[in-house]
């Protein structure tokens, strides 16, 4: 049996250009390498799984490459690049400050820094979760950060920028990594699915991308998890089942019922949701998002704010056509009030049912006003 390698590791980008969604950062780094004006200390900030460590490793490999391409990418062939691939390069040193945060750990690193590289030109020190260093470790490190030897580059990474003291901030070039957009994640997953021989619904991948909340690593882990369960075809339904997500079909149906002023149907839909074991609050929040989506696709200028696959976009525009903005806004008010009251309510189901009845009466109300 072949060893299973998780996708997040198997598909770690090896070049600047394949890092998803961080182009301004990777371009700045490439330009700095090209012009020879690379800073010696960087601070990479951003949430988990957005490419900080990946970019740091690519930078280390690229500046040591003997045969860089015109586009300032590593050749992946030379001795130095090879040593990075096999994990044998002595020019990269990674310290996880979350678990090694004592003065001794930092002293050990500082001792290393003095030694010049044997192969290649630069040694790159990545200190992950740098905000976790103890204050004495920080102090021991400051001097080295202030006057590093020419061959040393420090990349400090953190998920909590606000915990970094000003003395460090002022010594580093700071890059803020963005959370990755849903569409970019979904596109990336589609490429990986193809490489893995998995045929996946665009809607399934989109749902995974939403769940990952901006972190590409999380998206890949979820993808692996569901493929293990579903095999080589990945459907929207597989994803819903695995992630315990409510099918957006329910929201479309509820709004159809509201349009027809059909209270009974709306209550039956809610019942169905409860019977499937979903939480009422999840439904309230989801319906609120649905309404928001209907509202943004009313105007061509905001329709780009709708982050859904093209097949679903069409359905939103169709449903939005029949309901005027005023009414959507009032529906949103009802939902947000339900959301606020939910926790303190003694009868949460009734609270949602009343909200649904109100939704189903909105049309009547607005027609009365017109008379
Ligand atoms: N921007 C990105 N582009 C492509 N893959 C990414 C990106 N960010 C994360 N990944 C995937 O997630 C894995 C972990 O990313 P990593 O760079 O270690 O995240 P961080 O250091 O920001 O927590 C990578 O191996 C890669 O598969
Ligand atoms: Mg990392
Ligand atoms: Zn090379």
Coordinates of C-alpha atoms and ligand atoms in Angstrom, one line a residue:
X1 CA 0.0 0.0 0.0
X2 CA 1.3 3.4 -0.9
X3 CA 1.8 5.9 1.9
X4 CA -1.0 8.5 2.1
X5 CA 0.3 12.0 2.1
X6 CA -2.1 14.7 3.2
X7 CA -2.9 17.2 0.5
X8 CA -1.7 20.1 2.6
X9 CA 1.8 18.7 2.5
X10 CA 1.7 17.1 -0.9
X11 CA 0.6 20.4 -2.5
X12 CA 2.7 22.9 -0.7
X13 CA 3.6 25.4 -3.4
X14 CA 7.2 25.3 -4.5
X15 CA 7.4 28.7 -6.3
X16 CA 6.3 32.2 -5.6
X17 CA 3.8 32.2 -8.4
X18 CA 1.9 29.2 -7.2
X19 CA 1.2 30.7 -3.8
X20 CA -2.5 31.4 -4.0
X21 CA -3.9 34.8 -3.1
X22 CA -0.8 36.6 -1.8
X23 CA 0.5 38.1 -5.0
X24 CA 1.4 41.5 -3.7
X25 CA 3.7 39.9 -1.2
X26 CA 5.3 37.4 -3.5
X27 CA 5.8 40.1 -6.2
X28 CA 7.4 42.4 -3.7
X29 CA 9.8 39.6 -2.6
X30 CA 10.7 38.8 -6.2
X31 CA 11.4 42.4 -7.0
X32 CA 13.6 42.7 -3.9
X33 CA 15.6 39.6 -4.9
X34 CA 15.9 41.0 -8.4
X35 CA 17.2 44.4 -7.3
X36 CA 19.3 42.9 -4.5
X37 CA 17.5 45.0 -1.9
X38 CA 16.2 42.2 0.3
X39 CA 15.5 43.2 3.9
X40 CA 17.2 41.1 6.6
X41 CA 14.2 40.8 8.9
X42 CA 10.6 40.2 7.9
X43 CA 7.5 39.9 9.9
X44 CA 4.8 37.7 8.3
X45 CA 1.5 38.3 9.9
X46 CA -1.8 36.5 9.2
X47 CA -4.1 33.8 10.3
X48 CA -3.3 30.1 10.2
X49 CA -2.9 28.2 6.9
X50 CA -2.6 31.2 4.6
X51 CA 0.9 30.5 3.3
X52 CA 3.3 32.2 5.7
X53 CA 5.6 29.2 6.3
X54 CA 5.3 28.2 2.6
X55 CA 6.4 31.7 1.4
X56 CA 9.3 31.7 3.9
X57 CA 10.5 28.4 2.6
X58 CA 10.2 29.5 -1.0
X59 CA 12.2 32.7 -0.2
X60 CA 14.9 30.6 1.4
X61 CA 15.2 28.3 -1.5
X62 CA 15.0 31.0 -4.1
X63 CA 17.7 33.3 -2.7
X64 CA 20.1 30.3 -2.5
X65 CA 19.4 29.0 -5.9
X66 CA 22.4 29.0 -8.3
X67 CA 20.3 29.2 -11.4
X68 CA 17.3 31.5 -10.8
X69 CA 14.9 32.0 -13.7
X70 CA 14.2 35.4 -15.3
X71 CA 11.0 35.5 -13.3
X72 CA 13.0 35.2 -10.1
X73 CA 11.9 31.6 -9.3
X74 CA 14.2 28.8 -8.1
X75 CA 15.3 26.3 -10.7
X76 CA 14.5 23.3 -8.6
X77 CA 17.5 21.5 -10.2
X78 CA 20.7 22.8 -8.7
X79 CA 22.4 21.3 -5.7
X80 CA 21.0 23.9 -3.4
X81 CA 17.5 23.5 -4.6
X82 CA 17.9 19.7 -4.3
X83 CA 19.0 20.0 -0.8
X84 CA 15.9 22.0 0.0
X85 CA 13.7 19.3 -1.6
X86 CA 15.2 16.5 0.4
X87 CA 15.0 18.5 3.5
X88 CA 18.8 18.4 4.0
X89 CA 19.6 22.1 3.4
X90 CA 21.5 23.7 6.2
X91 CA 20.4 27.1 5.1
X92 CA 17.0 26.9 6.5
X93 CA 16.3 26.8 10.2
X94 CA 12.8 26.7 11.6
X95 CA 12.0 27.3 15.2
X96 CA 8.6 26.9 16.6
X97 CA 8.4 29.5 19.3
X98 CA 5.1 28.0 20.6
X99 CA 7.0 25.0 22.0
X100 CA 10.7 26.3 22.1
X101 CA 10.4 29.7 23.7
X102 CA 13.1 29.6 26.4
X103 CA 16.3 31.7 26.5
X104 CA 18.3 28.5 25.8
X105 CA 16.4 27.9 22.6
X106 CA 17.2 31.4 21.4
X107 CA 20.8 31.2 22.5
X108 CA 21.2 28.0 20.4
X109 CA 19.8 29.8 17.4
X110 CA 22.0 32.9 17.9
X111 CA 25.1 30.6 18.0
X112 CA 24.0 29.1 14.7
X113 CA 23.5 32.5 13.1
X114 CA 27.2 33.3 13.3
X115 CA 28.2 30.4 11.1
X116 CA 28.3 31.3 7.4
X117 CA 26.5 29.1 4.9
X118 CA 28.5 26.4 3.2
X119 CA 26.4 26.0 0.1
X120 CA 24.6 29.0 -1.3
X121 CA 24.6 32.5 0.0
X122 CA 22.0 33.0 2.8
X123 CA 20.8 31.3 5.9
X124 CA 17.2 31.8 6.6
X125 CA 15.8 31.6 10.1
X126 CA 12.1 31.2 10.4
X127 CA 10.7 31.8 13.9
X128 CA 7.1 30.7 13.9
X129 CA 4.6 32.1 16.4
X130 CA 7.2 34.6 17.5
X131 CA 4.8 36.3 19.9
X132 CA 5.2 33.2 22.2
X133 CA 8.9 33.8 22.9
X134 CA 9.4 34.6 26.6
X135 CA 10.5 38.2 27.3
X136 CA 14.0 37.1 28.3
X137 CA 14.3 35.1 25.1
X138 CA 13.1 38.2 23.2
X139 CA 15.7 40.4 24.8
X140 CA 18.5 37.9 24.0
X141 CA 17.3 37.9 20.4
X142 CA 17.0 41.7 19.9
X143 CA 20.7 42.4 19.4
X144 CA 21.0 39.7 16.8
X145 CA 18.0 41.1 15.0
X146 CA 19.5 44.6 15.2
X147 CA 22.9 43.7 13.6
X148 CA 22.6 40.4 11.8
X149 CA 25.5 39.0 9.9
X150 CA 25.2 39.7 6.1
X151 CA 24.3 36.1 5.3
X152 CA 21.4 35.9 7.8
X153 CA 17.7 36.6 7.0
X154 CA 15.1 36.4 9.7
X155 CA 11.5 35.6 9.0
X156 CA 9.3 36.0 12.0
X157 CA 5.8 34.7 11.7
X158 CA 2.8 35.3 13.9
X159 CA -0.9 34.9 14.0
X160 CA -1.2 37.6 16.6
X161 CA 0.5 40.8 15.3
X162 CA -0.9 42.9 18.2
X163 CA 1.2 40.9 20.6
X164 CA 4.5 41.9 18.9
X165 CA 6.4 44.6 20.7
X166 CA 7.2 47.9 18.9
X167 CA 11.0 47.3 19.1
X168 CA 10.5 44.2 16.9
X169 CA 7.9 45.8 14.6
X170 CA 10.3 48.7 13.8
X171 CA 13.1 46.4 12.8
X172 CA 11.1 44.3 10.4
X173 CA 9.6 44.6 7.0
X174 CA 6.0 43.7 7.7
X175 CA 3.8 41.6 5.3
X176 CA 0.2 41.1 6.1
X177 CA -1.0 37.9 4.6
X178 CA -4.6 38.0 3.6
X179 CA -7.2 35.4 4.2
X180 CA -7.8 33.6 0.9
X181 CA -11.0 34.3 -1.0
X182 CA -13.6 31.6 -1.3
X183 CA -13.3 31.6 -5.1
X184 CA -9.6 31.3 -5.0
X185 CA -9.8 28.4 -2.6
X186 CA -12.4 26.6 -4.7
X187 CA -10.4 27.0 -7.8
X188 CA -7.3 25.7 -6.1
X189 CA -9.3 22.7 -4.8
X190 CA -10.5 22.0 -8.3
X191 CA -6.9 21.8 -9.6
X192 CA -6.0 19.4 -6.8
X193 CA -9.1 17.3 -7.4
X194 CA -8.1 16.9 -11.0
X195 CA -4.6 15.9 -10.0
X196 CA -6.0 13.4 -7.5
X197 CA -8.4 11.9 -10.1
X198 CA -11.4 13.0 -8.0
X199 CA -14.4 14.3 -9.9
X200 CA -15.9 17.0 -7.8
X201 CA -19.0 19.2 -8.1
X202 CA -18.1 22.9 -8.2
X203 CA -20.8 23.4 -5.5
X204 CA -19.1 20.8 -3.3
X205 CA -15.8 22.6 -3.5
X206 CA -17.4 25.9 -3.0
X207 CA -19.0 24.7 0.2
X208 CA -15.6 23.4 1.5
X209 CA -14.1 26.7 0.6
X210 CA -16.7 28.6 2.6
X211 CA -16.2 26.3 5.6
X212 CA -12.4 26.9 5.5
X213 CA -13.0 30.5 6.4
X214 CA -10.0 31.9 4.5
X215 CA -7.5 29.2 5.4
X216 CA -6.2 27.1 2.5
X217 CA -4.8 24.5 4.8
X218 CA -8.1 23.9 6.4
X219 CA -9.8 23.6 3.0
X220 CA -7.3 20.9 2.0
X221 CA -7.8 19.0 5.3
X222 CA -11.6 19.1 4.8
X223 CA -11.1 18.0 1.2
X224 CA -9.0 15.0 2.3
X225 CA -11.5 14.1 5.0
X226 CA -14.5 14.0 2.7
X227 CA -12.6 12.2 -0.1
X228 CA -11.7 9.5 2.4
X229 CA -15.4 9.2 3.0
X230 CA -16.9 9.7 -0.4
X231 CA -14.2 8.2 -2.7
X232 CA -13.5 9.5 -6.2
X233 CA -16.7 11.4 -6.7
X234 CA -17.4 14.3 -4.5
X235 CA -20.9 15.7 -4.5
X236 CA -22.5 18.6 -2.8
X237 CA -24.5 16.2 -0.7
X238 CA -21.4 14.4 0.5
X239 CA -20.1 17.8 1.7
X240 CA -23.3 18.7 3.5
X241 CA -23.5 15.4 5.3
X242 CA -19.9 15.5 6.4
X243 CA -19.8 19.1 7.5
X244 CA -23.2 19.1 8.9
X245 CA -24.2 22.1 6.8
X246 CA -27.8 23.0 6.0
X247 CA -28.6 22.7 2.2
X248 CA -29.2 26.2 0.8
X249 CA -32.2 24.6 -1.0
X250 CA -34.1 25.1 2.3
X251 CA -33.6 28.8 2.2
X252 CA -34.8 29.1 -1.4
X253 CA -37.9 27.1 -0.4
X254 CA -38.6 29.2 2.7
X255 CA -38.4 32.3 0.6
X256 CA -40.6 30.8 -2.1
X257 CA -43.2 30.0 0.7
X258 CA -42.9 33.5 2.0
X259 CA -43.6 34.8 -1.5
X260 CA -46.7 32.7 -1.7
X261 CA -47.7 33.7 1.8
X262 CA -47.8 30.0 2.6
X263 CA -47.2 29.8 6.4
X264 CA -47.9 26.1 6.6
X265 CA -45.2 25.2 4.1
X266 CA -42.7 27.4 5.9
X267 CA -43.5 25.7 9.2
X268 CA -43.2 22.2 7.6
X269 CA -39.8 23.2 6.2
X270 CA -38.6 24.2 9.7
X271 CA -39.9 20.9 11.0
X272 CA -38.0 19.0 8.4
X273 CA -34.8 20.9 9.4
X274 CA -35.4 20.0 13.1
X275 CA -36.0 16.4 12.2
X276 CA -32.7 16.2 10.3
X277 CA -31.1 17.2 13.6
X278 CA -30.0 20.7 12.7
X279 CA -29.9 23.5 15.2
X280 CA -32.5 26.2 14.9
X281 CA -30.0 29.0 15.3
X282 CA -28.0 27.7 12.4
X283 CA -31.1 28.1 10.3
X284 CA -31.7 31.6 11.5
X285 CA -28.2 32.7 10.6
X286 CA -28.2 30.9 7.3
X287 CA -31.5 32.5 6.3
X288 CA -30.1 35.9 7.2
X289 CA -27.2 35.2 4.9
X290 CA -29.6 34.1 2.2
X291 CA -31.5 37.4 2.4
X292 CA -28.3 39.3 2.3
X293 CA -27.4 37.5 -0.9
X294 CA -30.7 38.3 -2.4
X295 CA -30.2 41.9 -1.5
X296 CA -26.7 42.2 -3.0
X297 CA -27.7 40.6 -6.3
X298 CA -30.4 43.3 -6.8
X299 CA -27.8 45.8 -7.9
X300 CA -25.2 45.0 -10.6
X301 CA -22.6 47.0 -8.6
X302 CA -22.9 44.8 -5.5
X303 CA -23.6 41.5 -7.3
X304 CA -19.9 40.7 -7.1
X305 CA -20.3 40.5 -3.3
X306 CA -22.2 37.3 -3.9
X307 CA -19.7 34.5 -3.3
X308 CA -21.4 31.5 -4.8
X309 CA -20.8 29.3 -7.8
X310 CA -22.2 30.4 -11.1
X311 CA -24.9 27.8 -11.1
X312 CA -26.3 29.1 -7.8
X313 CA -25.8 32.8 -8.7
X314 CA -28.5 32.4 -11.4
X315 CA -31.0 31.1 -8.8
X316 CA -30.3 34.0 -6.5
X317 CA -31.0 36.5 -9.3
X318 CA -34.2 34.7 -10.2
X319 CA -35.5 34.7 -6.6
X320 CA -34.4 38.3 -6.1
X321 CA -36.3 39.5 -9.1
X322 CA -39.7 38.7 -7.4
X323 CA -39.0 40.4 -4.1
X324 CA -38.4 44.1 -3.8
X325 CA -35.5 45.5 -1.7
X326 CA -37.8 47.1 0.9
X327 CA -39.3 43.7 1.7
X328 CA -35.9 42.0 1.8
X329 CA -34.7 44.6 4.2
X330 CA -37.7 44.1 6.5
X331 CA -37.2 40.4 6.3
X332 CA -33.6 40.9 7.4
X333 CA -34.8 43.0 10.3
X334 CA -37.0 40.2 11.4
X335 CA -34.2 37.7 11.2
X336 CA -31.7 39.8 13.0
X337 CA -34.2 40.3 15.8
X338 CA -34.7 36.6 16.0
X339 CA -31.0 36.1 16.1
X340 CA -30.6 38.5 19.0
X341 CA -33.5 37.1 21.0
X342 CA -32.6 33.5 20.3
X343 CA -30.3 32.8 23.2
X344 CA -32.5 34.2 25.9
X345 CA -35.7 32.8 24.5
X346 CA -37.5 30.1 26.5
X347 CA -39.1 28.6 23.4
X348 CA -36.7 28.9 20.6
X349 CA -38.7 26.9 18.1
X350 CA -41.7 29.1 18.6
X351 CA -39.5 32.2 18.2
X352 CA -38.4 30.9 14.8
X353 CA -42.0 29.9 13.9
X354 CA -43.2 33.4 14.6
X355 CA -40.5 34.9 12.5
X356 CA -41.5 32.6 9.6
X357 CA -45.1 33.7 10.0
X358 CA -44.0 37.3 9.9
X359 CA -41.9 36.6 6.7
X360 CA -45.0 35.1 5.1
X361 CA -47.0 38.2 5.9
X362 CA -44.6 40.8 4.6
X363 CA -46.1 40.9 1.2
X364 CA -49.6 41.5 2.5
X365 CA -48.3 44.3 4.7
X366 CA -46.4 46.1 2.0
X367 CA -49.5 45.9 -0.2
X368 CA -51.7 47.3 2.5
X369 CA -49.3 50.3 2.8
X370 CA -49.6 51.0 -0.9
X371 CA -53.4 51.3 -0.7
Ligands
LIG1 N1 -1.5 30.8 -0.1 C1 -1.5 29.5 -0.3 N2 -1.3 29.0 -1.5 C2 -1.3 27.6 -1.7 N3 -1.3 26.7 -0.7 C3 -1.4 27.2 0.6 C4 -1.5 28.6 0.8 N4 -1.6 28.8 2.1 C5 -1.6 27.5 2.7 N5 -1.5 26.6 1.7 C6 -1.5 25.1 2.0 O1 -1.6 24.9 3.4 C7 -0.4 24.3 3.9 C8 0.1 25.0 5.1 O2 0.4 26.4 4.8 P1 1.5 27.2 5.6 O3 2.3 28.0 4.7 O4 2.2 26.3 6.6 O5 0.5 28.1 6.5 P2 0.8 29.2 7.7 O6 2.3 29.1 7.9 O7 0.3 30.5 7.2 O8 0.0 28.7 8.8 C9 0.6 24.4 2.7 O9 1.4 23.2 2.7 C10 -0.3 24.4 1.5 O10 -0.6 23.2 1.1
LIG2 MG1 3.2 28.3 9.6
LIG3 ZN1 18.2 26.1 -8.0

